[in-house]
PDB file as gemmi writes it, atoms N, CA and C in Angstrom:
CRYST1    1.000    1.000    1.000  90.00  90.00  90.00 P 1                      
ATOM      1  N   MET A   1     140.051  70.969  67.763  1.00  0.00           N  
ATOM      2  CA  MET A   1     140.066  71.650  69.080  1.00  0.00           C  
ATOM      3  C   MET A   1     140.219  70.684  69.767  1.00  0.00           C  
ATOM      4  N   ALA A   2     140.924  70.377  71.129  1.00  0.00           N  
ATOM      5  CA  ALA A   2     141.100  69.590  72.297  1.00  0.00           C  
ATOM      6  C   ALA A   2     139.735  70.153  72.805  1.00  0.00           C  
ATOM      7  N   ARG A   3     139.460  68.939  73.579  1.00  0.00           N  
ATOM      8  CA  ARG A   3     138.191  69.041  74.849  1.00  0.00           C  
ATOM      9  C   ARG A   3     138.646  68.820  76.346  1.00  0.00           C  
ATOM     10  N   VAL A   4     138.373  69.982  76.782  1.00  0.00           N  
ATOM     11  CA  VAL A   4     139.188  69.323  78.261  1.00  0.00           C  
ATOM     12  C   VAL A   4     138.300  68.689  79.417  1.00  0.00           C  
ATOM     13  N   VAL A   5     138.877  67.890  79.750  1.00  0.00           N  
ATOM     14  CA  VAL A   5     137.781  67.385  80.947  1.00  0.00           C  
ATOM     15  C   VAL A   5     137.924  67.583  82.068  1.00  0.00           C  
ATOM     16  N   ASP A   6     136.969  67.632  83.023  1.00  0.00           N  
ATOM     17  CA  ASP A   6     136.877  68.440  84.110  1.00  0.00           C  
ATOM     18  C   ASP A   6     137.048  66.534  84.507  1.00  0.00           C  
ATOM     19  N   LEU A   7     138.737  66.577  85.494  1.00  0.00           N  
ATOM     20  CA  LEU A   7     138.867  65.404  86.264  1.00  0.00           C  
ATOM     21  C   LEU A   7     138.383  64.745  87.441  1.00  0.00           C  
ATOM     22  N   ALA A   8     137.690  65.860  88.009  1.00  0.00           N  
ATOM     23  CA  ALA A   8     137.196  65.658  89.332  1.00  0.00           C  
ATOM     24  C   ALA A   8     135.719  64.760  88.890  1.00  0.00           C  
ATOM     25  N   VAL A   9     135.058  65.214  88.118  1.00  0.00           N  
ATOM     26  CA  VAL A   9     133.729  64.704  87.603  1.00  0.00           C  
ATOM     27  C   VAL A   9     133.493  63.959  86.708  1.00  0.00           C  
ATOM     28  N   GLY A  10     134.426  64.187  85.675  1.00  0.00           N  
ATOM     29  CA  GLY A  10     134.644  63.228  84.504  1.00  0.00           C  
ATOM     30  C   GLY A  10     133.867  63.732  83.405  1.00  0.00           C  
ATOM     31  N   ARG A  11     133.816  64.673  83.484  1.00  0.00           N  
ATOM     32  CA  ARG A  11     132.347  65.557  82.299  1.00  0.00           C  
ATOM     33  C   ARG A  11     133.056  66.517  81.415  1.00  0.00           C  
ATOM     34  N   PRO A  12     133.113  67.150  80.471  1.00  0.00           N  
ATOM     35  CA  PRO A  12     133.859  68.016  79.494  1.00  0.00           C  
ATOM     36  C   PRO A  12     133.771  69.697  80.458  1.00  0.00           C  
ATOM     37  N   ALA A  13     134.200  70.130  80.312  1.00  0.00           N  
ATOM     38  CA  ALA A  13     134.824  71.606  81.368  1.00  0.00           C  
ATOM     39  C   ALA A  13     133.644  72.574  80.501  1.00  0.00           C  
ATOM     40  N   PRO A  14     133.007  73.122  81.381  1.00  0.00           N  
ATOM     41  CA  PRO A  14     132.310  74.252  80.504  1.00  0.00           C  
ATOM     42  C   PRO A  14     132.961  74.933  79.311  1.00  0.00           C  
ATOM     43  N   SER A  15     132.236  75.210  78.375  1.00  0.00           N  
ATOM     44  CA  SER A  15     133.255  76.422  77.267  1.00  0.00           C  
ATOM     45  C   SER A  15     133.439  77.675  77.888  1.00  0.00           C  
ATOM     46  N   THR A  16     134.265  78.714  77.253  1.00  0.00           N  
ATOM     47  CA  THR A  16     134.099  80.370  77.568  1.00  0.00           C  
ATOM     48  C   THR A  16     133.178  80.765  77.439  1.00  0.00           C  
ATOM     49  N   SER A  17     132.006  80.380  76.636  1.00  0.00           N  
ATOM     50  CA  SER A  17     131.076  81.077  76.208  1.00  0.00           C  
ATOM     51  C   SER A  17     129.991  80.739  77.687  1.00  0.00           C  
ATOM     52  N   LEU A  18     129.784  79.538  77.917  1.00  0.00           N  
ATOM     53  CA  LEU A  18     128.821  79.020  78.765  1.00  0.00           C  
ATOM     54  C   LEU A  18     129.411  79.552  80.399  1.00  0.00           C  
ATOM     55  N   LEU A  19     130.766  79.790  80.366  1.00  0.00           N  
ATOM     56  CA  LEU A  19     131.561  80.356  81.750  1.00  0.00           C  
ATOM     57  C   LEU A  19     131.474  82.183  81.982  1.00  0.00           C  
ATOM     58  N   GLY A  20     131.074  82.186  80.879  1.00  0.00           N  
ATOM     59  CA  GLY A  20     131.084  83.904  80.418  1.00  0.00           C  
ATOM     60  C   GLY A  20     129.375  84.266  80.847  1.00  0.00           C  
ATOM     61  N   ALA A  21     128.500  83.496  80.476  1.00  0.00           N  
ATOM     62  CA  ALA A  21     127.223  83.320  80.763  1.00  0.00           C  
ATOM     63  C   ALA A  21     126.926  83.172  82.139  1.00  0.00           C  
ATOM     64  N   ARG A  22     127.063  82.745  82.595  1.00  0.00           N  
ATOM     65  CA  ARG A  22     127.028  81.967  83.803  1.00  0.00           C  
ATOM     66  C   ARG A  22     127.681  83.232  84.932  1.00  0.00           C  
ATOM     67  N   LEU A  23     128.762  83.806  84.726  1.00  0.00           N  
ATOM     68  CA  LEU A  23     129.078  85.212  85.472  1.00  0.00           C  
ATOM     69  C   LEU A  23     128.658  86.277  85.018  1.00  0.00           C  
ATOM     70  N   GLN A  24     127.889  86.468  83.606  1.00  0.00           N  
ATOM     71  CA  GLN A  24     127.087  87.336  83.910  1.00  0.00           C  
ATOM     72  C   GLN A  24     125.633  87.224  84.703  1.00  0.00           C  
ATOM     73  N   ILE A  25     125.339  86.023  84.814  1.00  0.00           N  
ATOM     74  CA  ILE A  25     124.195  85.749  85.197  1.00  0.00           C  
ATOM     75  C   ILE A  25     124.371  86.057  86.964  1.00  0.00           C  
ATOM     76  N   LEU A  26     125.332  85.831  87.657  1.00  0.00           N  
ATOM     77  CA  LEU A  26     126.026  86.223  88.551  1.00  0.00           C  
ATOM     78  C   LEU A  26     126.272  87.336  89.249  1.00  0.00           C  
ATOM     79  N   ASP A  27     126.923  88.412  88.333  1.00  0.00           N  
ATOM     80  CA  ASP A  27     126.546  89.699  88.562  1.00  0.00           C  
ATOM     81  C   ASP A  27     125.497  90.377  87.995  1.00  0.00           C  
ATOM     82  N   ARG A  28     124.330  90.188  87.569  1.00  0.00           N  
ATOM     83  CA  ARG A  28     122.749  90.473  87.171  1.00  0.00           C  
ATOM     84  C   ARG A  28     122.466  90.032  88.561  1.00  0.00           C  
ATOM     85  N   ARG A  29     122.678  89.176  89.496  1.00  0.00           N  
ATOM     86  CA  ARG A  29     122.124  88.790  90.666  1.00  0.00           C  
ATOM     87  C   ARG A  29     122.825  89.515  91.742  1.00  0.00           C  
ATOM     88  N   GLU A  30     123.829  89.733  91.960  1.00  0.00           N  
ATOM     89  CA  GLU A  30     124.446  90.774  92.760  1.00  0.00           C  
ATOM     90  C   GLU A  30     123.697  92.042  92.486  1.00  0.00           C  
ATOM     91  N   LYS A  31     123.779  92.642  91.289  1.00  0.00           N  
ATOM     92  CA  LYS A  31     123.286  94.074  91.063  1.00  0.00           C  
ATOM     93  C   LYS A  31     121.661  94.431  91.425  1.00  0.00           C  
ATOM     94  N   ILE A  32     120.892  92.807  91.433  1.00  0.00           N  
ATOM     95  CA  ILE A  32     119.550  92.713  91.462  1.00  0.00           C  
ATOM     96  C   ILE A  32     119.590  93.031  93.564  1.00  0.00           C  
ATOM     97  N   GLU A  33     120.165  92.352  93.867  1.00  0.00           N  
ATOM     98  CA  GLU A  33     120.376  92.577  95.171  1.00  0.00           C  
ATOM     99  C   GLU A  33     120.228  93.564  95.971  1.00  0.00           C  
ATOM    100  N   LEU A  34     121.748  94.543  94.996  1.00  0.00           N  
ATOM    101  CA  LEU A  34     121.878  95.509  95.626  1.00  0.00           C  
ATOM    102  C   LEU A  34     120.635  96.600  95.453  1.00  0.00           C  
ATOM    103  N   LEU A  35     119.678  96.630  94.434  1.00  0.00           N  
ATOM    104  CA  LEU A  35     118.969  97.190  94.162  1.00  0.00           C  
ATOM    105  C   LEU A  35     118.130  97.078  95.279  1.00  0.00           C  
ATOM    106  N   VAL A  36     117.744  95.803  95.417  1.00  0.00           N  
ATOM    107  CA  VAL A  36     116.656  95.613  96.511  1.00  0.00           C  
ATOM    108  C   VAL A  36     116.910  96.064  97.442  1.00  0.00           C  
ATOM    109  N   GLY A  37     118.057  96.225  97.935  1.00  0.00           N  
ATOM    110  CA  GLY A  37     118.927  96.486  99.300  1.00  0.00           C  
ATOM    111  C   GLY A  37     118.576  98.005  99.031  1.00  0.00           C  
ATOM    112  N   LYS A  38     118.923  99.037  98.050  1.00  0.00           N  
ATOM    113  CA  LYS A  38     118.882 100.032  97.729  1.00  0.00           C  
ATOM    114  C   LYS A  38     117.149 100.526  98.056  1.00  0.00           C  
ATOM    115  N   THR A  39     116.298 100.027  97.513  1.00  0.00           N  
ATOM    116  CA  THR A  39     114.817 100.007  97.242  1.00  0.00           C  
ATOM    117  C   THR A  39     114.335  99.532  99.004  1.00  0.00           C  
ATOM    118  N   GLU A  40     114.575  99.203  99.478  1.00  0.00           N  
ATOM    119  CA  GLU A  40     114.268  98.451 101.040  1.00  0.00           C  
ATOM    120  C   GLU A  40     114.566  99.951 101.487  1.00  0.00           C  
ATOM    121  N   THR A  41     116.062 100.453 101.627  1.00  0.00           N  
ATOM    122  CA  THR A  41     116.481 101.474 102.237  1.00  0.00           C  
ATOM    123  C   THR A  41     115.643 103.041 102.210  1.00  0.00           C  
ATOM    124  N   LEU A  42     115.442 103.361 100.737  1.00  0.00           N  
ATOM    125  CA  LEU A  42     114.770 104.374 100.191  1.00  0.00           C  
ATOM    126  C   LEU A  42     113.536 104.059 100.540  1.00  0.00           C  
ATOM    127  N   ARG A  43     112.334 103.111 100.690  1.00  0.00           N  
ATOM    128  CA  ARG A  43     111.061 103.049 100.988  1.00  0.00           C  
ATOM    129  C   ARG A  43     111.151 103.498 102.816  1.00  0.00           C  
ATOM    130  N   SER A  44     111.955 102.830 103.430  1.00  0.00           N  
ATOM    131  CA  SER A  44     112.310 103.166 105.111  1.00  0.00           C  
ATOM    132  C   SER A  44     112.123 104.890 105.101  1.00  0.00           C  
ATOM    133  N   GLN A  45     113.251 105.267 104.279  1.00  0.00           N  
ATOM    134  CA  GLN A  45     113.883 106.586 104.617  1.00  0.00           C  
ATOM    135  C   GLN A  45     112.165 107.558 104.074  1.00  0.00           C  
ATOM    136  N   ALA A  46     111.637 107.209 103.010  1.00  0.00           N  
ATOM    137  CA  ALA A  46     110.306 107.785 102.367  1.00  0.00           C  
ATOM    138  C   ALA A  46     109.497 108.065 103.783  1.00  0.00           C  
ATOM    139  N   ASP A  47     109.298 106.704 104.175  1.00  0.00           N  
ATOM    140  CA  ASP A  47     108.264 106.256 105.334  1.00  0.00           C  
ATOM    141  C   ASP A  47     108.387 107.547 106.452  1.00  0.00           C  
ATOM    142  N   SER A  48     109.540 107.360 106.779  1.00  0.00           N  
ATOM    143  CA  SER A  48     110.225 108.248 107.977  1.00  0.00           C  
ATOM    144  C   SER A  48     110.057 109.802 107.441  1.00  0.00           C  
ATOM    145  N   PHE A  49     110.192 110.158 106.354  1.00  0.00           N  
ATOM    146  CA  PHE A  49     110.383 111.370 105.998  1.00  0.00           C  
ATOM    147  C   PHE A  49     108.651 111.713 105.978  1.00  0.00           C  
ATOM    148  N   HIS A  50     107.376 110.802 105.467  1.00  0.00           N  
ATOM    149  CA  HIS A  50     106.245 111.498 105.464  1.00  0.00           C  
ATOM    150  C   HIS A  50     105.479 111.332 106.872  1.00  0.00           C  
ATOM    151  N   ARG A  51     106.336 110.670 107.937  1.00  0.00           N  
ATOM    152  CA  ARG A  51     106.042 110.534 109.140  1.00  0.00           C  
ATOM    153  C   ARG A  51     106.156 111.849 109.585  1.00  0.00           C  
ATOM    154  N   HIS A  52     107.485 112.178 109.937  1.00  0.00           N  
ATOM    155  CA  HIS A  52     107.843 113.750 110.233  1.00  0.00           C  
ATOM    156  C   HIS A  52     107.536 114.918 109.482  1.00  0.00           C  
ATOM    157  N   GLY A  53     107.152 114.770 108.325  1.00  0.00           N  
ATOM    158  CA  GLY A  53     106.138 115.821 108.026  1.00  0.00           C  
ATOM    159  C   GLY A  53     105.037 115.930 108.505  1.00  0.00           C  
ATOM    160  N   ARG A  54     103.923 114.961 108.549  1.00  0.00           N  
ATOM    161  CA  ARG A  54     102.873 114.978 109.269  1.00  0.00           C  
ATOM    162  C   ARG A  54     102.904 115.689 110.845  1.00  0.00           C  
ATOM    163  N   GLU A  55     103.951 115.196 111.139  1.00  0.00           N  
ATOM    164  CA  GLU A  55     104.488 115.484 112.900  1.00  0.00           C  
ATOM    165  C   GLU A  55     104.588 116.832 112.744  1.00  0.00           C  
ATOM    166  N   LEU A  56     105.158 117.690 111.734  1.00  0.00           N  
ATOM    167  CA  LEU A  56     105.461 118.850 111.804  1.00  0.00           C  
ATOM    168  C   LEU A  56     104.235 120.017 111.484  1.00  0.00           C  
ATOM    169  N   ARG A  57     103.514 119.235 110.679  1.00  0.00           N  
ATOM    170  CA  ARG A  57     102.694 119.711 109.808  1.00  0.00           C  
ATOM    171  C   ARG A  57     101.221 120.398 110.904  1.00  0.00           C  
ATOM    172  N   ARG A  58     101.145 119.049 111.898  1.00  0.00           N  
ATOM    173  CA  ARG A  58     100.155 118.809 113.459  1.00  0.00           C  
ATOM    174  C   ARG A  58     100.547 119.877 114.328  1.00  0.00           C  
ATOM    175  N   LYS A  59     102.058 119.948 114.343  1.00  0.00           N  
ATOM    176  CA  LYS A  59     102.947 120.740 115.416  1.00  0.00           C  
ATOM    177  C   LYS A  59     102.412 122.414 115.065  1.00  0.00           C  
ATOM    178  N   MET A  60     102.941 122.760 113.421  1.00  0.00           N  
ATOM    179  CA  MET A  60     102.552 123.823 113.531  1.00  0.00           C  
ATOM    180  C   MET A  60     100.983 124.588 113.376  1.00  0.00           C  
ATOM    181  N   TRP A  61     100.258 123.500 112.726  1.00  0.00           N  
ATOM    182  CA  TRP A  61      98.244 123.915 112.932  1.00  0.00           C  
ATOM    183  C   TRP A  61      98.242 123.831 114.549  1.00  0.00           C  
ATOM    184  N   LEU A  62      98.888 123.418 115.389  1.00  0.00           N  
ATOM    185  CA  LEU A  62      98.702 123.619 116.779  1.00  0.00           C  
ATOM    186  C   LEU A  62      99.257 124.981 117.268  1.00  0.00           C  
ATOM    187  N   GLN A  63     100.229 125.239 116.907  1.00  0.00           N  
ATOM    188  CA  GLN A  63     101.244 126.418 117.378  1.00  0.00           C  
ATOM    189  C   GLN A  63     100.094 127.678 116.709  1.00  0.00           C  
ATOM    190  N   ASN A  64      99.628 127.456 115.493  1.00  0.00           N  
ATOM    191  CA  ASN A  64      98.651 128.364 114.611  1.00  0.00           C  
ATOM    192  C   ASN A  64      97.493 129.132 115.634  1.00  0.00           C  
ATOM    193  N   LEU A  65      96.782 127.712 115.950  1.00  0.00           N  
ATOM    194  CA  LEU A  65      95.743 128.027 116.331  1.00  0.00           C  
ATOM    195  C   LEU A  65      96.040 128.299 118.126  1.00  0.00           C  
ATOM    196  N   ARG A  66      96.966 128.253 119.062  1.00  0.00           N  
ATOM    197  CA  ARG A  66      97.342 128.820 120.336  1.00  0.00           C  
ATOM    198  C   ARG A  66      97.701 130.102 119.940  1.00  0.00           C  
ATOM    199  N   PHE A  67      98.295 130.651 119.026  1.00  0.00           N  
ATOM    200  CA  PHE A  67      98.587 132.389 118.461  1.00  0.00           C  
ATOM    201  C   PHE A  67      97.306 132.845 118.523  1.00  0.00           C  
ATOM    202  N   LYS A  68      96.109 131.970 117.639  1.00  0.00           N  
ATOM    203  CA  LYS A  68      95.129 133.047 117.044  1.00  0.00           C  
ATOM    204  C   LYS A  68      94.305 133.032 118.548  1.00  0.00           C  
ATOM    205  N   LEU A  69      94.426 131.577 119.518  1.00  0.00           N  
ATOM    206  CA  LEU A  69      93.471 131.653 120.593  1.00  0.00           C  
ATOM    207  C   LEU A  69      94.338 133.181 121.313  1.00  0.00           C  
ATOM    208  N   MET A  70      95.387 133.364 121.387  1.00  0.00           N  
ATOM    209  CA  MET A  70      95.978 134.194 122.251  1.00  0.00           C  
ATOM    210  C   MET A  70      95.735 135.214 121.898  1.00  0.00           C  
ATOM    211  N   VAL A  71      95.464 135.561 120.479  1.00  0.00           N  
ATOM    212  CA  VAL A  71      95.184 136.944 119.902  1.00  0.00           C  
ATOM    213  C   VAL A  71      93.605 137.572 120.215  1.00  0.00           C  
ATOM    214  N   PHE A  72      93.087 136.218 119.976  1.00  0.00           N  
ATOM    215  CA  PHE A  72      91.222 136.300 120.481  1.00  0.00           C  
ATOM    216  C   PHE A  72      91.039 136.731 121.838  1.00  0.00           C  
ATOM    217  N   VAL A  73      91.932 136.037 122.656  1.00  0.00           N  
ATOM    218  CA  VAL A  73      91.587 136.744 124.201  1.00  0.00           C  
ATOM    219  C   VAL A  73      92.045 137.757 124.545  1.00  0.00           C  
ATOM    220  N   GLU A  74      93.500 138.038 123.588  1.00  0.00           N  
ATOM    221  CA  GLU A  74      93.530 139.338 123.884  1.00  0.00           C  
ATOM    222  C   GLU A  74      92.868 140.949 123.449  1.00  0.00           C  
ATOM    223  N   HIS A  75      92.228 140.372 122.386  1.00  0.00           N  
ATOM    224  CA  HIS A  75      91.169 141.037 122.027  1.00  0.00           C  
ATOM    225  C   HIS A  75      90.507 141.436 122.553  1.00  0.00           C  
ATOM    226  N   CYS A  76      89.309 140.239 123.118  1.00  0.00           N  
ATOM    227  CA  CYS A  76      88.258 140.097 124.018  1.00  0.00           C  
ATOM    228  C   CYS A  76      88.380 141.073 125.222  1.00  0.00           C  
ATOM    229  N   SER A  77      89.578 140.680 125.703  1.00  0.00           N  
ATOM    230  CA  SER A  77      90.152 141.247 126.953  1.00  0.00           C  
ATOM    231  C   SER A  77      90.123 142.561 127.227  1.00  0.00           C  
ATOM    232  N   LEU A  78      90.676 143.305 125.859  1.00  0.00           N  
ATOM    233  CA  LEU A  78      90.877 144.868 125.469  1.00  0.00           C  
ATOM    234  C   LEU A  78      89.466 145.575 125.406  1.00  0.00           C  
ATOM    235  N   SER A  79      88.482 144.681 124.523  1.00  0.00           N  
ATOM    236  CA  SER A  79      87.248 145.151 124.504  1.00  0.00           C  
ATOM    237  C   SER A  79      86.471 145.056 125.655  1.00  0.00           C  
ATOM    238  N   LEU A  80      86.821 144.182 126.596  1.00  0.00           N  
ATOM    239  CA  LEU A  80      85.735 144.296 128.161  1.00  0.00           C  
ATOM    240  C   LEU A  80      86.586 145.608 128.843  1.00  0.00           C  
ATOM    241  N   THR A  81      87.443 145.917 128.722  1.00  0.00           N  
ATOM    242  CA  THR A  81      88.297 146.811 129.576  1.00  0.00           C  
ATOM    243  C   THR A  81      87.680 148.242 129.159  1.00  0.00           C  
ATOM    244  N   LYS A  82      87.291 147.850 127.716  1.00  0.00           N  
ATOM    245  CA  LYS A  82      87.038 149.419 127.148  1.00  0.00           C  
ATOM    246  C   LYS A  82      85.535 149.974 127.457  1.00  0.00           C  
ATOM    247  N   ASN A  83      84.545 148.660 128.088  1.00  0.00           N  
ATOM    248  CA  ASN A  83      83.256 148.771 128.429  1.00  0.00           C  
ATOM    249  C   ASN A  83      83.528 149.306 129.725  1.00  0.00           C  
TER     250      ASN A  83                                                      
END                                                                             
């Protein structure tokens, strides 16, 4: 089998299997970078979801408290008018 020589460098050109391995490594690197980006996006979305959930829970708690106070005040005013 004849060996191919890289004329620019003067060394043997990489074999097909070595080239394929390098391409696989580059492909894996791209996939890892894509996964890292998706992970960061998912993490920020999860943080946002958690924050909005906490805000909603507090809002509903305050709304429930106001409703209970309104019912209590109404009950007290009715009981005072009966006496």
